[in-house]
Structures are given as C-alpha cells and as structure tokens.
Coordinates of C-alpha atoms (C1' of nucleotides) in Angstrom, one line a residue:
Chain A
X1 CA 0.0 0.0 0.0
X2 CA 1.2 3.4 -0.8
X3 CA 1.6 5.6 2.0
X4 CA 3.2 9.3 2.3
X5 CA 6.7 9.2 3.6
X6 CA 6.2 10.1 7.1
X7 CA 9.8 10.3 7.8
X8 CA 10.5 14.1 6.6
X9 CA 7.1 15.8 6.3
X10 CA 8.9 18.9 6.2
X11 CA 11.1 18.2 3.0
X12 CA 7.9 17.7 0.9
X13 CA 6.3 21.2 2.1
X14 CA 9.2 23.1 1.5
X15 CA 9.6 24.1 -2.2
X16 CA 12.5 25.3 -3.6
X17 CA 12.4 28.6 -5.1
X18 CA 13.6 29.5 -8.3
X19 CA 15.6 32.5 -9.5
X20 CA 14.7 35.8 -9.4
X21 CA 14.1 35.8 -12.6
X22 CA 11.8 33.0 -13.3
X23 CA 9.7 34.4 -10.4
X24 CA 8.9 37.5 -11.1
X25 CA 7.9 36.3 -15.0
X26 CA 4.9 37.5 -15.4
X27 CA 2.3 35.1 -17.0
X28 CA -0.5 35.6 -19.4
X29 CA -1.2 32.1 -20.7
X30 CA -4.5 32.0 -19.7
X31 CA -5.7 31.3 -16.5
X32 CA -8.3 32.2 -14.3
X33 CA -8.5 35.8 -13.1
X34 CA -8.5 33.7 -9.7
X35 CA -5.6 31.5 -10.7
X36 CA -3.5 34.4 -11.6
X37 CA -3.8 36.4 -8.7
X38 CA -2.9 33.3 -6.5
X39 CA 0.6 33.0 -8.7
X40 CA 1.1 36.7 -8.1
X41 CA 0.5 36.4 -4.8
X42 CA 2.4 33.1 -4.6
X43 CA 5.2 34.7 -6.2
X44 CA 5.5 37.7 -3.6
X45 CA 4.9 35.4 -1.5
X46 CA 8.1 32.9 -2.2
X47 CA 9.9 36.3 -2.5
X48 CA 10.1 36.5 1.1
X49 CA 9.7 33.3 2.8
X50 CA 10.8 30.8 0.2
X51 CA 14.2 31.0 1.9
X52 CA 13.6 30.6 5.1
X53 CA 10.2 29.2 5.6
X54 CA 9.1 27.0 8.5
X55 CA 7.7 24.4 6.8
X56 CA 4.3 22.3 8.3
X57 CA 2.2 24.6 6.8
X58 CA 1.1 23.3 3.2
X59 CA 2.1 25.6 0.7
X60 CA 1.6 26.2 -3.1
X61 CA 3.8 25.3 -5.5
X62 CA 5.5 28.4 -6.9
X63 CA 5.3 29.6 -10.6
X64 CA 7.9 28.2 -12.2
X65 CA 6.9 25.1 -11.1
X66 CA 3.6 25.0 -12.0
X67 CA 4.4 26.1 -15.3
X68 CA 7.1 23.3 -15.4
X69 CA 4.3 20.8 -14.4
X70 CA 1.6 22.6 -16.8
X71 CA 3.7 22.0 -19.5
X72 CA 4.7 18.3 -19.3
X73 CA 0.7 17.3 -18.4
X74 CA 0.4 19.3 -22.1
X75 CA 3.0 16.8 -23.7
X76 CA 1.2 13.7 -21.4
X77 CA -1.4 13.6 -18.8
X78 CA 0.1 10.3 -16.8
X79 CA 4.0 10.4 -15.8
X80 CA 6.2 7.7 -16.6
X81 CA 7.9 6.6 -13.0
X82 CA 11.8 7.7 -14.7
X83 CA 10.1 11.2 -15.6
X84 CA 8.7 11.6 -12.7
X85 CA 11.6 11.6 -10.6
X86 CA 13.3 13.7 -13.1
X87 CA 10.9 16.8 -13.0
X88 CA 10.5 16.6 -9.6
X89 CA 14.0 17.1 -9.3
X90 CA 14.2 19.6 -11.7
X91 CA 11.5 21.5 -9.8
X92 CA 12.7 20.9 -5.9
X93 CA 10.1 18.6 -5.5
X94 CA 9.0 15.4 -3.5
X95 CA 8.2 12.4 -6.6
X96 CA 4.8 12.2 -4.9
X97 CA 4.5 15.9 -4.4
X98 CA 4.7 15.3 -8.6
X99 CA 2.3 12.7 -9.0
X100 CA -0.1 14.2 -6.6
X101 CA -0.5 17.6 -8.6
X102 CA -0.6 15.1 -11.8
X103 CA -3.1 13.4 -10.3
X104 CA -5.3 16.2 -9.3
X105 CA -4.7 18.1 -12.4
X106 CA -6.4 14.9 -14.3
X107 CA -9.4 15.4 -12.3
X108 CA -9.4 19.3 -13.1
X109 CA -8.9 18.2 -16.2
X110 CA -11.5 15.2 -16.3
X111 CA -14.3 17.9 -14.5
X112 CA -13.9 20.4 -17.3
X113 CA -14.5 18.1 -20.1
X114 CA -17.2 16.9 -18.9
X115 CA -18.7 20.5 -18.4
X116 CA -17.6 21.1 -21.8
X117 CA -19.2 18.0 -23.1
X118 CA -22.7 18.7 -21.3
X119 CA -22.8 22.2 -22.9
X120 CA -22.2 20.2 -26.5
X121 CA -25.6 18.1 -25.3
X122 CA -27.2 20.8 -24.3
X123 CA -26.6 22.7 -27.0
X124 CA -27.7 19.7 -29.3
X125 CA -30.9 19.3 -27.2
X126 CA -31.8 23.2 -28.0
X127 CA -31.6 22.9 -31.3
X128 CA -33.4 19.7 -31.7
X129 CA -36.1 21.2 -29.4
X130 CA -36.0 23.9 -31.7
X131 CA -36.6 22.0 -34.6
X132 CA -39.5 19.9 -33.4
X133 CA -40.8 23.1 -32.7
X134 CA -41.0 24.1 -36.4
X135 CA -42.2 20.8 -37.1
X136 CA -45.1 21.5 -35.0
X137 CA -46.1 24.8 -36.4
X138 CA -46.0 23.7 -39.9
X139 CA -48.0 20.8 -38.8
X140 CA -51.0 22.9 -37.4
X141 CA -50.5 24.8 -40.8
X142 CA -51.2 21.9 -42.8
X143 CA -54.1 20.0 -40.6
X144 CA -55.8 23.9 -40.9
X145 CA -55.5 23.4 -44.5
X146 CA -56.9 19.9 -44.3
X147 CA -59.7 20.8 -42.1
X148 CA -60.7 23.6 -45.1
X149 CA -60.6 21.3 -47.5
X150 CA -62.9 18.6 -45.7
X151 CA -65.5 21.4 -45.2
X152 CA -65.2 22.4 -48.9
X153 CA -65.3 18.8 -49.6
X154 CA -68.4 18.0 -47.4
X155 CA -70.7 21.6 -48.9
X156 CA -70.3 19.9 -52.6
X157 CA -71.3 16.7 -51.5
X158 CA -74.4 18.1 -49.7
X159 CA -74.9 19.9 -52.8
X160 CA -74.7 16.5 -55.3
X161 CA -76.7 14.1 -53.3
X162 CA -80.5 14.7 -53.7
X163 CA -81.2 11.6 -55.8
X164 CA -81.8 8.2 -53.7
X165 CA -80.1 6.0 -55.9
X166 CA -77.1 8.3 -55.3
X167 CA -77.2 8.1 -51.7
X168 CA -77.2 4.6 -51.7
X169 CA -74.5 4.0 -54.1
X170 CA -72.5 6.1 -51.6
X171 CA -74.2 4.1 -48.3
X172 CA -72.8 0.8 -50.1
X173 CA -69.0 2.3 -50.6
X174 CA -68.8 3.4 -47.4
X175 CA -69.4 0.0 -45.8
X176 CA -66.9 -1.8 -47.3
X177 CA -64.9 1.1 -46.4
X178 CA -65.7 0.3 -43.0
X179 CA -65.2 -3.5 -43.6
X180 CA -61.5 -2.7 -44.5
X181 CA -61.0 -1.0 -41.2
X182 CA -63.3 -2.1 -38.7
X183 CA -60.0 -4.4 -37.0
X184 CA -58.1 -1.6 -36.4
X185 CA -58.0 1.5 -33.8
X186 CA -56.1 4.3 -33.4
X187 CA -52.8 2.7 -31.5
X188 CA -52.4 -0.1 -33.7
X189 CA -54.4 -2.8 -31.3
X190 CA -56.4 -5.5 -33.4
X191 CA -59.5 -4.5 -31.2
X192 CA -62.9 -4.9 -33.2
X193 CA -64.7 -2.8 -30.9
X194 CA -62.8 0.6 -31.5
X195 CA -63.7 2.0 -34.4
X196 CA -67.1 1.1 -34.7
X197 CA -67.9 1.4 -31.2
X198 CA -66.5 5.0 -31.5
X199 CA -69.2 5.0 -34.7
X200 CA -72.2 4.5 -32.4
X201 CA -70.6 6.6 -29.4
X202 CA -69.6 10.1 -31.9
X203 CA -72.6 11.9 -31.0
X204 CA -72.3 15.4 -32.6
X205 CA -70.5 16.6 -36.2
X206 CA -68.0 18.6 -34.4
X207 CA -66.9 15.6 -32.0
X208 CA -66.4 13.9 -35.1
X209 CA -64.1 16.8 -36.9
X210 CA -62.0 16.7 -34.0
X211 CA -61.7 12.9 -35.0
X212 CA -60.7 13.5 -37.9
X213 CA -58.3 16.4 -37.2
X214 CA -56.6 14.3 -34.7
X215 CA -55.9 11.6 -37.2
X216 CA -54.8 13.4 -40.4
X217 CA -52.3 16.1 -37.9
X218 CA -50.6 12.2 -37.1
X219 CA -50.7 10.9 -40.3
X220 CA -49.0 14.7 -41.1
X221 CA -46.7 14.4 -38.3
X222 CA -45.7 10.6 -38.8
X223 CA -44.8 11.8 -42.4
X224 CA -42.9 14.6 -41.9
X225 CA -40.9 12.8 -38.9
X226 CA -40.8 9.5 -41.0
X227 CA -39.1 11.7 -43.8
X228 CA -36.8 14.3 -41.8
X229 CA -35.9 12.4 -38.9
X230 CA -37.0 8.8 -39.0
X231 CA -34.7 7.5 -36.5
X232 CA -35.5 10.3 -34.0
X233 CA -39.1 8.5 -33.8
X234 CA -40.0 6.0 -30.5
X235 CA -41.4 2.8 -31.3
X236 CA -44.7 3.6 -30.1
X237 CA -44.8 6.8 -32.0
X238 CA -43.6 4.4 -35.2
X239 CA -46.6 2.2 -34.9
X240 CA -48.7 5.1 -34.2
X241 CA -47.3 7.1 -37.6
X242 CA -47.9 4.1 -39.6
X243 CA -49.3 4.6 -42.5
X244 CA -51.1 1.2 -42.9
X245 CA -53.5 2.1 -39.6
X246 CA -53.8 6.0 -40.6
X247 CA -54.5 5.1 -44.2
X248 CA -57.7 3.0 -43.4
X249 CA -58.7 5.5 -41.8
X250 CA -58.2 8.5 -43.7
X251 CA -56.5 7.6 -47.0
X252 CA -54.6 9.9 -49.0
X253 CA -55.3 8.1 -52.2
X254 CA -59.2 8.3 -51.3
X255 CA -60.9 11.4 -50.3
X256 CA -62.9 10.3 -47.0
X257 CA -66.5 9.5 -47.5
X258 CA -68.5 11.4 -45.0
X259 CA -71.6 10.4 -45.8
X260 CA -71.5 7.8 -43.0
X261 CA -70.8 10.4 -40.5
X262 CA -73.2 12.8 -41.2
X263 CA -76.1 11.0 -42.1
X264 CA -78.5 14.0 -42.0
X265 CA -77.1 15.4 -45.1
Chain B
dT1 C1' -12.2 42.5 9.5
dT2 C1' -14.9 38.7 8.7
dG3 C1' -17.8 35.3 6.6
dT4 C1' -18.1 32.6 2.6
dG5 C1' -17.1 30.5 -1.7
dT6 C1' -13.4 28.7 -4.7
dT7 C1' -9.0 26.6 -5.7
dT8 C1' -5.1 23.9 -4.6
dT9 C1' -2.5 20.4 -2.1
dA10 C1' -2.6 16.3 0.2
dT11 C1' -4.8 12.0 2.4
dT12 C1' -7.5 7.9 2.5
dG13 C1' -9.6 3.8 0.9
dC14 C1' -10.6 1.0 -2.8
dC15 C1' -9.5 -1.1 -7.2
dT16 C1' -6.7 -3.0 -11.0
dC17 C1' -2.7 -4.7 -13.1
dC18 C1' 1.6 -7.1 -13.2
Chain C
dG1 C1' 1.6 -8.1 -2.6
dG2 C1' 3.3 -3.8 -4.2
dA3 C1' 2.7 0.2 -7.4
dG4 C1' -0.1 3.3 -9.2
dG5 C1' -4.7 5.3 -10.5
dC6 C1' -9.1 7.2 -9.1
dA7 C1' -13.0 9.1 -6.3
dA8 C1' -14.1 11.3 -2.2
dT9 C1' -12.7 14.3 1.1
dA10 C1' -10.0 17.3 4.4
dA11 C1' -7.5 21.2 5.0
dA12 C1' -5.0 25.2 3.9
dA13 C1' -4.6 29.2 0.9
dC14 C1' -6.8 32.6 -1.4
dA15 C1' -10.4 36.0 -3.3
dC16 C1' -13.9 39.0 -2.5
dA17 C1' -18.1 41.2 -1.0
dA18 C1' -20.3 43.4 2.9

DNA sequence: TTGTGTTTTATTGCCTCC
DNA sequence: GGAGGCAATAAAACACAA
C-alpha cells in the first residue's frame, strides 16, 4: 500500500524557489482571473519566505513550477515513474508531491470536459427542441389546410346528393370502407370494438371533426418525422405514424367519404 | 475585519494490473 | 503483494463582498 513518507514531512512542504528571474515572470497564458492572482500572490509570497520558511504549513507550488508541471501534463497527462523523478527534481520537488499535482490536475482536467461536453448536449438538445418546434407549427398549418378542405369537400357533396339512388350507391362504398378497417384503432391494437364502437358513441358533427383532425395532424406528423428524422421516432410513436393504420382510416389516395358520418345530409 | 465560496494540495480507501 | 490510478474528502490558501 502506498503511504506518504512520514519520515520528513517537512522536505515535501518546503519548495525550492527559483531564480529571481523565473519568479517574477509575469504570465498571461491563460488562467483564471482567480488562478492568476494566486501565482502573483504566490510569487510575492516565495519572495520573502521561500528562503527561510518554517515548513508544516502546506504551501503552493511556486510559478515556475507549475508552469514546469503545466507544460509536461500538455505533452502527457500520466508520468512515466523515470520522468517523474526527473521533473521533480528539476522542480525541488518530492516524486509524490509530482504525481499528486498530476493526479489532481487529471481530475481538473477530467471535471472540465465533462462540463464542456454537457454544454455540446445541451446545446444539441436546443436545437433539436427547436426544430420539433418548427415541425409542429408547420403541422397545425397543414391540418388547418386539411380541415378547409374537408369542409369544402363535405358543402359539394351536400350539394350532389338529392337523388336516392345516389345516396345509396355512396351508403354501399362506405361499408366496405368500414369493412376494410373495422380491426383496427387508433394505437395499432387489433380491437374490433374501436372503431365502430366509436361509430355509435360520436354523438355530434363537431366531435367527429375533431376525430378526424386528430388523425390526419398524425398521419401529417408521422410523415414529416418518417421523412426528416425517421430514426428520432420512439417505437410507439412508429406504430402510431404508420401509414397502414392511418390510411384506413383517412387515406390519401381516397378522399374520406362522410356520408356515413353525417347522415342528415 | 470577517464570513463565505473557490482553488489547490494532500490523504484515505478501494480497485486494477503485473 | 506492491505500485499506481481514481473518487471522495479534508484542510490550507486565497479571493472577494459586505
């Protein structure tokens, strides 16, 4: 088990100074305000104690030193054992005193990438948010142009069927309409009783446009996702987009026949 | 001056590798 | 089993506002 080296405490606190010189270097490679006052203050600081400091206090490593250290964690975050013993005699240090400040520095290190990479995801998440957002607006766009066109749609047929026979030529169409789709609701379940149990439960015209609106905006959706983002879409939200359930339903191929649902006109 | 928050240095305990 | 790495944490040093 690794253990400090108990037996001279005070040589691993006390850090050699370096020369005048080196000292009072001033730095401007880009550290914290905060960082930058503490190595001027270290350095003022070494100025007058370095010499003769009593040593069981912990102290800071001095500039030169960290600059020293800075610059080999550049080169290679981990120390090779020989290295280490080199720059930490090159610096005055204690070979742990080394590999401590390495060690720390790859937490430092290891907590600002992984700030930098939540501000990536975050950023990413805006932007998709963002997007879905635009999806969303065009979407109402289009299911309001959708719900005009059904009410254009529904006046002319009011308008063309007077004549009996008409009505049930149309009345016969629409069954087998509802033969193709009465095994299928909304989520994809083979459950006879949804549709045609919604059928005898859709009491008024306007429940039923909201029926309607509700299944051409995911038909709308479930298209523009399946085209712009397809792999962005859940499973559920797949099977609910599908265009084999929606298209029974409300097919793009044939206009909806809503005869059946308004039977007073 | 002092309280408080941040940064740096160092320790401890656990884990992995050889 | 020892060496070294890492996470969590303590403690000292430091910055700064009130």
């Amino acid at each position: 088990m690794k253990r400090f080296n108990s037996s001279d405490p005070l040589a691993a606190f006390i850090s050699i100074s370096s020369s005048k010189e080196e000292r009072t270097e001033k730095t401007n490679q880009g550290y914290s305000r905060g960082f930058q006052s503490m190595l001027d203050s270290l350095e003022e600081e070494d100025y007058s104690e370095a010499a003769s400091h009593v040593g069981e206090k912990k102290r800071r490593l001095n500039l030169h030193q960290v600059k020293a250290l800075e610059k080999n964690f550049e080169v290679e975050n981990k120390l090779e054992p020989e290295k280490k013993l080199k720059l930490a005699g090159e610096l005055g240090m204690q070979p742990r005193q080394v590999a401590i400040w390495f060690q720390n520095r790859r937490a430092r290190w290891k907590t600002k990438q992984l700030e930098r990479d939540y501000g990536i995801l975050k950023a990413n998440y805006e932007a998709l948010k963002l997007d879905y957002s635009n999806l969303e607006q065009k979407n109402e766009v289009l299911a309001q142009k959708v719900k005009e066109l059904k009410a254009k749609l529904s006046e002319e047929n009011v308008d063309s069927s007077h004549s009996v026979k008409e009505e049930h030529r149309v009345s016969e169409s629409d069954n087998n309409a509802s033969v193709h789709c009465k095994n299928r609701d909304f989520s994809g379940n083979n459950n006879p009783s949804a549709i045609t149990k919604d059928h005898s439960n859709i009491s008024s015209s306007h429940e039923l446009m909201n029926l309607f609106q509700l299944s051409d905006s995911r038909v709308i959706l479930g298209n523009i996702y399946q085209v712009y983002q397809p792999h962005l879409m859940k499973p559920e939200e797949q099977s609910l987009f599908s265009t084999e359930e929606s298209c029974n339903f409300f097919s793009v191929d044939q206009a909806p026949t809503l005869h059946r649902y308004f039977p007073e006109h």
